[in-house]
Short mmCIF file of C-alpha atoms in Angstrom, two decimals:
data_model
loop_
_atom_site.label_atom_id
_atom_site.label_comp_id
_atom_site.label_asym_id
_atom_site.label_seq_id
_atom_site.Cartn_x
_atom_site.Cartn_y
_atom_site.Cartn_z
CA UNK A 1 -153.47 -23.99 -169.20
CA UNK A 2 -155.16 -23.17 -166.11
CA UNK A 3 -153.46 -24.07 -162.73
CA UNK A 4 -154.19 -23.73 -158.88
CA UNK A 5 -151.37 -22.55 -157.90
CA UNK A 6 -150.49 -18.53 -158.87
CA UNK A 7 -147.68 -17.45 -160.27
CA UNK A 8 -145.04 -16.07 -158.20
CA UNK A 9 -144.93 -12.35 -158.11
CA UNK A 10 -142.92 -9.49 -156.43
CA UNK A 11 -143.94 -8.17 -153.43
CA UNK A 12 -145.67 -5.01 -153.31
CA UNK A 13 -143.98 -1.73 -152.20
CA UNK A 14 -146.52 -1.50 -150.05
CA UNK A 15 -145.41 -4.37 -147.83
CA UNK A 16 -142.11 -2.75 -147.52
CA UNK A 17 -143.25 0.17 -146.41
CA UNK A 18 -145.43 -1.36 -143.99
CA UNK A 19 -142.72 -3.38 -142.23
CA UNK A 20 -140.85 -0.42 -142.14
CA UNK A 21 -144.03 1.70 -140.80
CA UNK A 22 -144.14 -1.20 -138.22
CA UNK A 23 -140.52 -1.49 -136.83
CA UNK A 24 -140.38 2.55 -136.55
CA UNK A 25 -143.62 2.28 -134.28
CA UNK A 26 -141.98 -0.40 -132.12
CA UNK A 27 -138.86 1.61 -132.04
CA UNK A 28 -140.40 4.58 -131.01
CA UNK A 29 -142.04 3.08 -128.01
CA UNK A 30 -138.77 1.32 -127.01
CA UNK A 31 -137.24 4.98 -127.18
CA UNK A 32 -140.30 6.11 -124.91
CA UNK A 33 -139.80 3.15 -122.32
CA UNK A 34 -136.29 4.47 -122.09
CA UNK A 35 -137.15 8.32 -121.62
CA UNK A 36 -139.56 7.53 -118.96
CA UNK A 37 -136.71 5.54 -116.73
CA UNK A 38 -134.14 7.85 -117.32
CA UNK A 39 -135.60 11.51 -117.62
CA UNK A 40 -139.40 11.69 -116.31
CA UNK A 41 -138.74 9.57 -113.56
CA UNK A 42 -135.78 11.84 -112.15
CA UNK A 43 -138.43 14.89 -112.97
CA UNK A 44 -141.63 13.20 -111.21
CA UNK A 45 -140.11 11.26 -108.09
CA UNK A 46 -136.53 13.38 -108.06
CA UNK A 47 -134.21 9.89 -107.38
CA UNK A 48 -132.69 8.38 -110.12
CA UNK A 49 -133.39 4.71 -110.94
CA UNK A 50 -130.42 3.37 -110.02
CA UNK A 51 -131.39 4.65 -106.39
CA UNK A 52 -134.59 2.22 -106.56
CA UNK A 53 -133.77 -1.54 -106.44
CA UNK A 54 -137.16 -2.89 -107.77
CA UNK A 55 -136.54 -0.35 -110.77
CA UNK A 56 -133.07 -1.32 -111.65
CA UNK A 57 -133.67 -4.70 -111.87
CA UNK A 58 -136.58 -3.42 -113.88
CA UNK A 59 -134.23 -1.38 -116.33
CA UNK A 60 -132.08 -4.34 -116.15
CA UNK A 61 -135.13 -7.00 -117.26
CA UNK A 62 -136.54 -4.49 -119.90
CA UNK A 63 -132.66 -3.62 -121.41
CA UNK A 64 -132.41 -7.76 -121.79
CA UNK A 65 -135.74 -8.16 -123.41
CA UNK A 66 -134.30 -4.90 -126.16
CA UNK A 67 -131.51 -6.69 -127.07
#
């Protein structure tokens, strides 16, 4: 008998891999968000971040949206 409806299946490794693929990319530019306030801005400007009130609350707004 013929139906509309397909039969449920597994999911595909591929799908796994990419929603893993996916959440490493998003990671990684998290991690690179992070490096840039607390490394290459010291190196480029030589005041830390905390020194710069627009920029903490910045840090602050961007550490919130992380988590």
């Amino acid at each position: 008998m013929d139906t509309i409806v397909p039969a449920i299946t597994a999911r595909p490794i591929q799908n796994y891999a990419h929603a893993v693929l996916g959440l490493t990319i998003i990671g990684l530019a998290l991690f690179n968000v992070h490096e840039g306030y607390d490394v290459e801005w010291f190196e480029q400007f030589g005041t830390q971040v905390s020194q710069v009130s627009f920029l903490r609350q910045m840090k602050a707004w961007w550490t919130a949206s992380v988590i």
